[in-house]
PDB file of C-alpha atoms and ligand atoms in Angstrom:
ATOM      1  CA  MET A 721       2.066 -18.206   9.017  1.00 65.00           C
ATOM      2  CA  GLY A 722       3.019 -21.784   8.185  1.00 78.00           C
ATOM      3  CA  ILE A 723       4.786 -22.830   4.993  1.00 81.00           C
ATOM      4  CA  LEU A 724       1.799 -24.893   3.833  1.00 80.00           C
ATOM      5  CA  THR A 725      -0.514 -21.907   4.226  1.00 78.00           C
ATOM      6  CA  ARG A 726       1.914 -19.801   2.204  1.00 75.00           C
ATOM      7  CA  LEU A 727       2.153 -22.382  -0.570  1.00 76.00           C
ATOM      8  CA  ARG A 728      -1.610 -22.737  -0.762  1.00 74.00           C
ATOM      9  CA  ALA A 729      -1.964 -18.972  -1.085  1.00 78.00           C
ATOM     10  CA  TRP A 730       0.697 -18.613  -3.782  1.00 85.00           C
ATOM     11  CA  GLY A 731      -0.493 -16.259  -6.537  1.00 91.00           C
ATOM     12  CA  ARG A 732      -3.816 -15.694  -4.822  1.00 96.00           C
ATOM     13  CA  TRP A 733      -5.410 -12.771  -3.075  1.00 97.00           C
ATOM     14  CA  LYS A 734      -4.519 -12.606   0.601  1.00 96.00           C
ATOM     15  CA  ILE A 735      -4.160 -10.252   3.539  1.00 96.00           C
ATOM     16  CA  THR A 736      -0.463  -9.416   3.680  1.00 94.00           C
ATOM     17  CA  SER A 737      -0.337  -6.950   6.544  1.00 94.00           C
ATOM     18  CA  ARG A 738      -2.261  -5.288   9.310  1.00 95.00           C
ATOM     19  CA  LEU A 739      -2.003  -1.549   9.995  1.00 97.00           C
ATOM     20  CA  ARG A 740      -3.495   0.812  12.570  1.00 96.00           C
ATOM     21  CA  SER A 741      -4.576   3.575  10.203  1.00 95.00           C
ATOM     22  CA  VAL A 742      -5.708   3.981   6.583  1.00 93.00           C
ATOM     23  CA  ALA A 743      -3.099   6.767   6.383  1.00 94.00           C
ATOM     24  CA  ASP A 744      -0.368   4.123   6.862  1.00 95.00           C
ATOM     25  CA  VAL A 745      -1.394   2.155   3.748  1.00 96.00           C
ATOM     26  CA  PRO A 746       1.181   2.653   0.942  1.00 95.00           C
ATOM     27  CA  GLU A 747       0.127   4.644  -2.100  1.00 92.00           C
ATOM     28  CA  ARG A 748       0.655   1.644  -4.368  1.00 91.00           C
ATOM     29  CA  LEU A 749      -0.200  -1.924  -3.440  1.00 94.00           C
ATOM     30  CA  PRO A 750       0.805  -5.013  -5.408  1.00 94.00           C
ATOM     31  CA  GLN A 751      -2.039  -6.935  -7.034  1.00 92.00           C
ATOM     32  CA  ARG A 752      -3.572  -9.610  -4.817  1.00 96.00           C
ATOM     33  CA  HIS A 753      -2.311  -7.935  -1.642  1.00 96.00           C
ATOM     34  CA  ALA A 754      -4.955  -6.717   0.781  1.00 97.00           C
ATOM     35  CA  ILE A 755      -4.259  -4.648   3.890  1.00 98.00           C
ATOM     36  CA  LEU A 756      -6.300  -5.019   7.040  1.00 97.00           C
ATOM     37  CA  VAL A 757      -6.736  -1.785   8.991  1.00 98.00           C
ATOM     38  CA  GLY A 758      -7.871  -1.782  12.606  1.00 95.00           C
ATOM     39  CA  GLY A 759      -6.989  -1.991  16.267  1.00 89.00           C
ATOM     40  CA  ILE A 760      -5.735  -4.904  18.323  1.00 86.00           C
ATOM     41  CA  ASP A 761      -9.160  -6.472  18.727  1.00 89.00           C
ATOM     42  CA  PHE A 762     -11.254  -4.985  15.933  1.00 91.00           C
ATOM     43  CA  ASP A 763     -11.137  -4.819  12.148  1.00 95.00           C
ATOM     44  CA  LYS A 764     -12.112  -1.547  10.535  1.00 97.00           C
ATOM     45  CA  TRP A 765     -11.223  -1.547   6.839  1.00 97.00           C
ATOM     46  CA  LEU A 766      -9.936  -3.856   4.147  1.00 98.00           C
ATOM     47  CA  VAL A 767      -7.892  -1.969   1.539  1.00 98.00           C
ATOM     48  CA  PHE A 768      -6.657  -3.209  -1.863  1.00 98.00           C
ATOM     49  CA  GLU A 769      -6.275  -2.199  -5.494  1.00 97.00           C
ATOM     50  CA  CYS A 770      -9.310  -3.192  -7.557  1.00 97.00           C
ATOM     51  CA  PRO A 771      -8.688  -6.426  -9.508  1.00 97.00           C
ATOM     52  CA  CYS A 772      -9.837  -4.652 -12.712  1.00 97.00           C
ATOM     53  CA  ARG A 773      -6.321  -3.093 -12.717  1.00 94.00           C
ATOM     54  CA  ARG A 774      -7.655   0.262 -13.795  1.00 95.00           C
ATOM     55  CA  GLY A 775      -5.897   1.931 -10.912  1.00 93.00           C
ATOM     56  CA  HIS A 776      -8.534   2.565  -8.312  1.00 95.00           C
ATOM     57  CA  ARG A 777      -8.441   1.630  -4.692  1.00 95.00           C
ATOM     58  CA  VAL A 778     -11.091  -0.362  -2.882  1.00 97.00           C
ATOM     59  CA  VAL A 779     -11.790   0.336   0.792  1.00 97.00           C
ATOM     60  CA  LEU A 780     -14.307  -2.027   2.367  1.00 98.00           C
ATOM     61  CA  ASN A 781     -15.938  -1.297   5.699  1.00 98.00           C
ATOM     62  CA  LEU A 782     -15.614  -4.215   8.147  1.00 97.00           C
ATOM     63  CA  ASP A 783     -17.537  -2.552  10.990  1.00 95.00           C
ATOM     64  CA  LEU A 784     -20.846  -4.435  11.214  1.00 92.00           C
ATOM     65  CA  GLY A 785     -22.409  -1.404  12.923  1.00 93.00           C
ATOM     66  CA  ARG A 786     -22.180   0.553   9.675  1.00 95.00           C
ATOM     67  CA  TRP A 787     -23.766  -0.217   6.313  1.00 95.00           C
ATOM     68  CA  PRO A 788     -22.645  -1.537   3.924  1.00 95.00           C
ATOM     69  CA  SER A 789     -20.180  -3.888   5.566  1.00 97.00           C
ATOM     70  CA  TRP A 790     -18.160  -6.918   4.502  1.00 98.00           C
ATOM     71  CA  ARG A 791     -16.935  -9.959   6.346  1.00 97.00           C
ATOM     72  CA  ILE A 792     -13.585 -11.650   5.937  1.00 97.00           C
ATOM     73  CA  ALA A 793     -14.337 -15.364   5.928  1.00 97.00           C
ATOM     74  CA  SER A 794     -10.680 -16.240   5.328  1.00 96.00           C
ATOM     75  CA  ALA A 795      -7.522 -14.108   5.278  1.00 95.00           C
ATOM     76  CA  ILE A 796      -5.106 -16.471   3.486  1.00 93.00           C
ATOM     77  CA  PRO A 797      -6.247 -17.096   0.838  1.00 95.00           C
ATOM     78  CA  LEU A 798      -8.777 -14.280   0.921  1.00 97.00           C
ATOM     79  CA  THR A 799     -12.530 -14.815   0.955  1.00 98.00           C
ATOM     80  CA  ILE A 800     -14.801 -11.766   1.317  1.00 98.00           C
ATOM     81  CA  GLN A 801     -18.556 -11.788   1.828  1.00 98.00           C
ATOM     82  CA  PRO A 802     -20.693 -10.535   0.179  1.00 98.00           C
ATOM     83  CA  SER A 803     -19.532  -9.587  -3.337  1.00 98.00           C
ATOM     84  CA  VAL A 804     -17.929  -6.204  -4.043  1.00 98.00           C
ATOM     85  CA  ASP A 805     -20.052  -3.984  -6.292  1.00 97.00           C
ATOM     86  CA  GLU A 806     -18.612  -0.543  -6.920  1.00 96.00           C
ATOM     87  CA  GLU A 807     -19.387   2.343  -9.207  1.00 96.00           C
ATOM     88  CA  SER A 808     -16.291   4.510  -9.545  1.00 94.00           C
ATOM     89  CA  SER A 809     -14.710   6.954 -11.986  1.00 92.00           C
ATOM     90  CA  VAL A 810     -13.680   4.059 -14.287  1.00 95.00           C
ATOM     91  CA  GLY A 811     -17.032   2.280 -14.335  1.00 96.00           C
ATOM     92  CA  ARG A 812     -18.700  -0.545 -12.510  1.00 97.00           C
ATOM     93  CA  CYS A 813     -16.717  -3.354 -10.886  1.00 98.00           C
ATOM     94  CA  HIS A 814     -18.733  -6.245  -9.491  1.00 98.00           C
ATOM     95  CA  TYR A 815     -16.962  -9.420  -8.371  1.00 98.00           C
ATOM     96  CA  PHE A 816     -16.568 -12.067  -5.734  1.00 98.00           C
ATOM     97  CA  VAL A 817     -13.290 -12.787  -3.958  1.00 98.00           C
ATOM     98  CA  ARG A 818     -13.318 -16.411  -2.889  1.00 98.00           C
ATOM     99  CA  LYS A 819     -10.428 -18.609  -1.845  1.00 96.00           C
ATOM    100  CA  GLY A 820      -8.043 -15.962  -3.122  1.00 97.00           C
ATOM    101  CA  ARG A 821      -9.512 -15.825  -6.614  1.00 97.00           C
ATOM    102  CA  VAL A 822     -11.661 -13.154  -8.263  1.00 98.00           C
ATOM    103  CA  ARG A 823     -14.825 -14.136 -10.077  1.00 98.00           C
ATOM    104  CA  TRP A 824     -16.251 -11.293 -12.137  1.00 98.00           C
ATOM    105  CA  ILE A 825     -19.985 -10.669 -12.257  1.00 98.00           C
ATOM    106  CA  GLU A 826     -19.905  -7.435 -14.221  1.00 97.00           C
ATOM    107  CA  ARG A 827     -17.319  -4.954 -15.413  1.00 96.00           C
ATOM    108  CA  THR A 828     -18.333  -1.890 -17.404  1.00 96.00           C
ATOM    109  CA  ASN A 829     -16.632   1.277 -18.625  1.00 95.00           C
ATOM    110  CA  LYS A 830     -17.794   4.816 -17.954  1.00 89.00           C
TER     111      LYS A 830
HETATM  112 ZN1   ZN B1083     -12.256  -1.757 -10.682  1.00 58.28          ZN
END
């Protein structure tokens, strides 16, 4: 990764590492760090802590053969398509991640 790419991604969401298995992802991830899980030539999951900071993990399926699936348009800074819309134990979290920034659509409490 070049220095200019790093500077441009400073303080923004980005993919910081690539692992072979979801089991290898650390229990705690820093905010704005996303982990790509997959093999040498395929992406399987994108894992990160939800930007709502209420302590729940987001695991997005990147396998287009399964529904729903997401596409990584850019890794550094991170752009994900389409938006993430999740109902979890804390409530609803609906947001876009574009150019490493989160734009909230809706955030509700349970
Ligand atoms: Zn959340």
